């Protein structure tokens, strides 16, 4: 296979937050020892305050990529440097702490605990980090107001709608003041109105300086981001900046690129 | 539709839900086994405990009902949680077009399969266990070993009946649960946390009141064998009260913990407290079940081991001296010196012939009559007693004793006026006079508890009261002529003459035989004696020691076997609790690991959960044990053991051993919980 390497280099290295360098992930099937390359060679950088969407078809490796970025999985090769620290080499217990202190997560299935009220769900990462109740409460109030869930805090997940659950999950990701928020198909389980609402929120949070990395296959979701990376066959295949484009125009561009990828876009 | 459709579907769904069904069926098997073993003990002839047989049977007859009540509450609770967890599945069936009627049919087959497996395996295991325990016992007691499996159809029938009814009720309740829900709520119900039951406080209060009442009943029961009915009712009420208190208490407890923000929002409490609150009712029920089984184990072990280690006491109380001569006569004249002295001489002669002495003599004469106390009046007329309705706990066996005998026994110098008496009984008596209807009235000079354990052990059925009077013959005027409907005199008379010899045990046995012979000979030679004397016996302590030991050892083995079974039940319930909660918490810990919980923190959180509730069943069991203590004590007095220090020691020791065992089991099972919850991540 020819290796066409896209040169995606950021111009300003000082504002770099995340650097992914030559990332590889090979799975070995249990029987027979067949090797499957989920990620071949992934390189990209994310700057502080950026809002990046990663797109790709099912099986393109984007979930594997996100799992590795989330430190839930270990890469076979390559480096991931977050804020100057290579966390792919950390030990199990250190990784968890690292994840808690630096990363915020928003999942497709919300992953709220049904044993907790929304409030306690949001507190969870802080409680695990040993934060004082007073401080947690102080941190929560502005976030809850901004996400418009301040009236729902005493409710349990089964008592609120999907959009409200996802907003609580976003609050849980924000409350630790993470360096980067990793979102895995955050609109995947939401209706279109709740999706729009959530994407608007993401935009707003990003404008306030929060770095976001979102994996999605929704063109609409991707069009709200500042930059879109396309993954195919375990490699970053293409990238696009939104620049001065309107969301509509960017939507169109992404859509076109995806069509190209699916049909004739094989650059082999 | 094919006939086998529903059974097949039921079988499939049990298999699919094996994670929750497997521990459930296992506990069912355990409880069936417990019931069947107790039930078998109530049927078996128990050849190795000849003298304790009736006692064991009576206790086991009640025991099997206690276990049935326990099984009912525990399985009802457990099963309702299984149904709750599966509502989603039923909702799906419903939406896919299956009517509730058809779901009920699946439930029917599931219940049937569960019932057949639990009863089959439970009974089979109980037969095997029973035989194994019997072989151990026979081996220990040196009896004949028989390897035939004995089947007790009545016992099995009883178990099948009880659990058959139980499973029918479980089935009906599950159908009820499914019926009253629409499919949307069926689909959703799994994720909803348990809500605190309505009227929680009322349940707690009812529980406390019931517990108080039954504690009071247990403490105030005078004669355990006659009041066994009451005691069993008290036990059943204690079981119900334990559930009520544990469940409502756990709800209140969780709320309090959650309200305490400083405590709740700590990384090792946060998760454990919230999941405890999430299943607060079930948590309470599980703890209550453990507590009840723990109490059963402790009571059984404490009682039977005290019996075993105190067997020498039984010997000493029943046979206070090496040689114990007892003569009963049919008239008060038989207690006069004219009659007694020649017999004494006869005994001394025989003793001298053996080259021994009569040392340490313990001698008294008694006339006794059983009566019912009504205020300060004693009714002895059986006709009247029957009419008023007998409560055995009001009956007293009155033993009239001469002041001279008392003073000699006690080495005291009491004096009494003509109508005065000393009264000794462990039964409380509130009056300062005692009046026998149809007989005399006595002013009670002093009242006290029993002065001798031998006197106290004279009657095993009713309480004993000793009335020390200046002269028996004058004291029982009026009473001595009263007759039973059978024509026999109501009063009975006997003379006890116990002494030590300084001989070795074989010689004592020999001597007792010789004494018995010489008395018989003397009586047959003398017509006055053969008329007066009903019965005479010279028992040696040595010859009875073996019998008593084998009785105690037999009862002890039964107690140990039963405790093993109860322990097994407790272990199963702890295991069930850990495993079922583990599978439930799996996805939660998975999420928490994603959010940033380390394995170490999972461990900590599990330990915190354990420590929060860990000691509760133990504390409660200890509390039950303390209030059961007077009952155990009185039960043992019926066996002529009144060694309270020994009882306290064995009770405390069994509690400590049980606590250690409990810690051990919890540690092991919490490991399996840990593996279940931390496995979730590795599977990804």
mmCIF file with all atom_site columns, C-alpha atoms in Angstrom, chain A residues 1-7 24 37 40-41 43 233 235-237 267-268:
data_model
loop_
_atom_site.group_PDB
_atom_site.id
_atom_site.type_symbol
_atom_site.label_atom_id
_atom_site.label_alt_id
_atom_site.label_comp_id
_atom_site.label_asym_id
_atom_site.label_entity_id
_atom_site.label_seq_id
_atom_site.pdbx_PDB_ins_code
_atom_site.Cartn_x
_atom_site.Cartn_y
_atom_site.Cartn_z
_atom_site.occupancy
_atom_site.B_iso_or_equiv
_atom_site.pdbx_formal_charge
_atom_site.auth_seq_id
_atom_site.auth_comp_id
_atom_site.auth_asym_id
_atom_site.auth_atom_id
_atom_site.pdbx_PDB_model_num
ATOM 1  C CA . UNK A 1 1   ? 0.000  0.000  0.000  1.00 0.00 ? 1   UNK A CA 1
ATOM 2  C CA . UNK A 1 2   ? 1.366  3.339  -0.914 1.00 0.00 ? 2   UNK A CA 1
ATOM 3  C CA . UNK A 1 3   ? 1.709  5.678  1.967  1.00 0.00 ? 3   UNK A CA 1
ATOM 4  C CA . UNK A 1 4   ? 0.497  9.044  1.116  1.00 0.00 ? 4   UNK A CA 1
ATOM 5  C CA . UNK A 1 5   ? 1.175  11.171 4.110  1.00 0.00 ? 5   UNK A CA 1
ATOM 6  C CA . UNK A 1 6   ? -0.733 14.285 4.511  1.00 0.00 ? 6   UNK A CA 1
ATOM 7  C CA . UNK A 1 7   ? 1.322  16.987 5.988  1.00 0.00 ? 7   UNK A CA 1
ATOM 8  C CA . UNK A 1 24  ? -0.553 2.967  15.391 1.00 0.00 ? 24  UNK A CA 1
ATOM 9  C CA . UNK A 1 37  ? -4.539 -2.557 11.542 1.00 0.00 ? 37  UNK A CA 1
ATOM 10 C CA . UNK A 1 40  ? -1.865 2.814  10.587 1.00 0.00 ? 40  UNK A CA 1
ATOM 11 C CA . UNK A 1 41  ? -0.252 6.154  10.978 1.00 0.00 ? 41  UNK A CA 1
ATOM 12 C CA . UNK A 1 43  ? -0.670 12.441 12.766 1.00 0.00 ? 43  UNK A CA 1
ATOM 13 C CA . UNK A 1 233 ? -8.413 3.192  6.554  1.00 0.00 ? 233 UNK A CA 1
ATOM 14 C CA . UNK A 1 235 ? -5.063 7.344  8.475  1.00 0.00 ? 235 UNK A CA 1
ATOM 15 C CA . UNK A 1 236 ? -5.919 11.027 8.465  1.00 0.00 ? 236 UNK A CA 1
ATOM 16 C CA . UNK A 1 237 ? -6.943 11.421 4.904  1.00 0.00 ? 237 UNK A CA 1
ATOM 17 C CA . UNK A 1 267 ? -6.008 8.293  -3.634 1.00 0.00 ? 267 UNK A CA 1
ATOM 18 C CA . UNK A 1 268 ? -4.085 5.066  -3.660 1.00 0.00 ? 268 UNK A CA 1
#
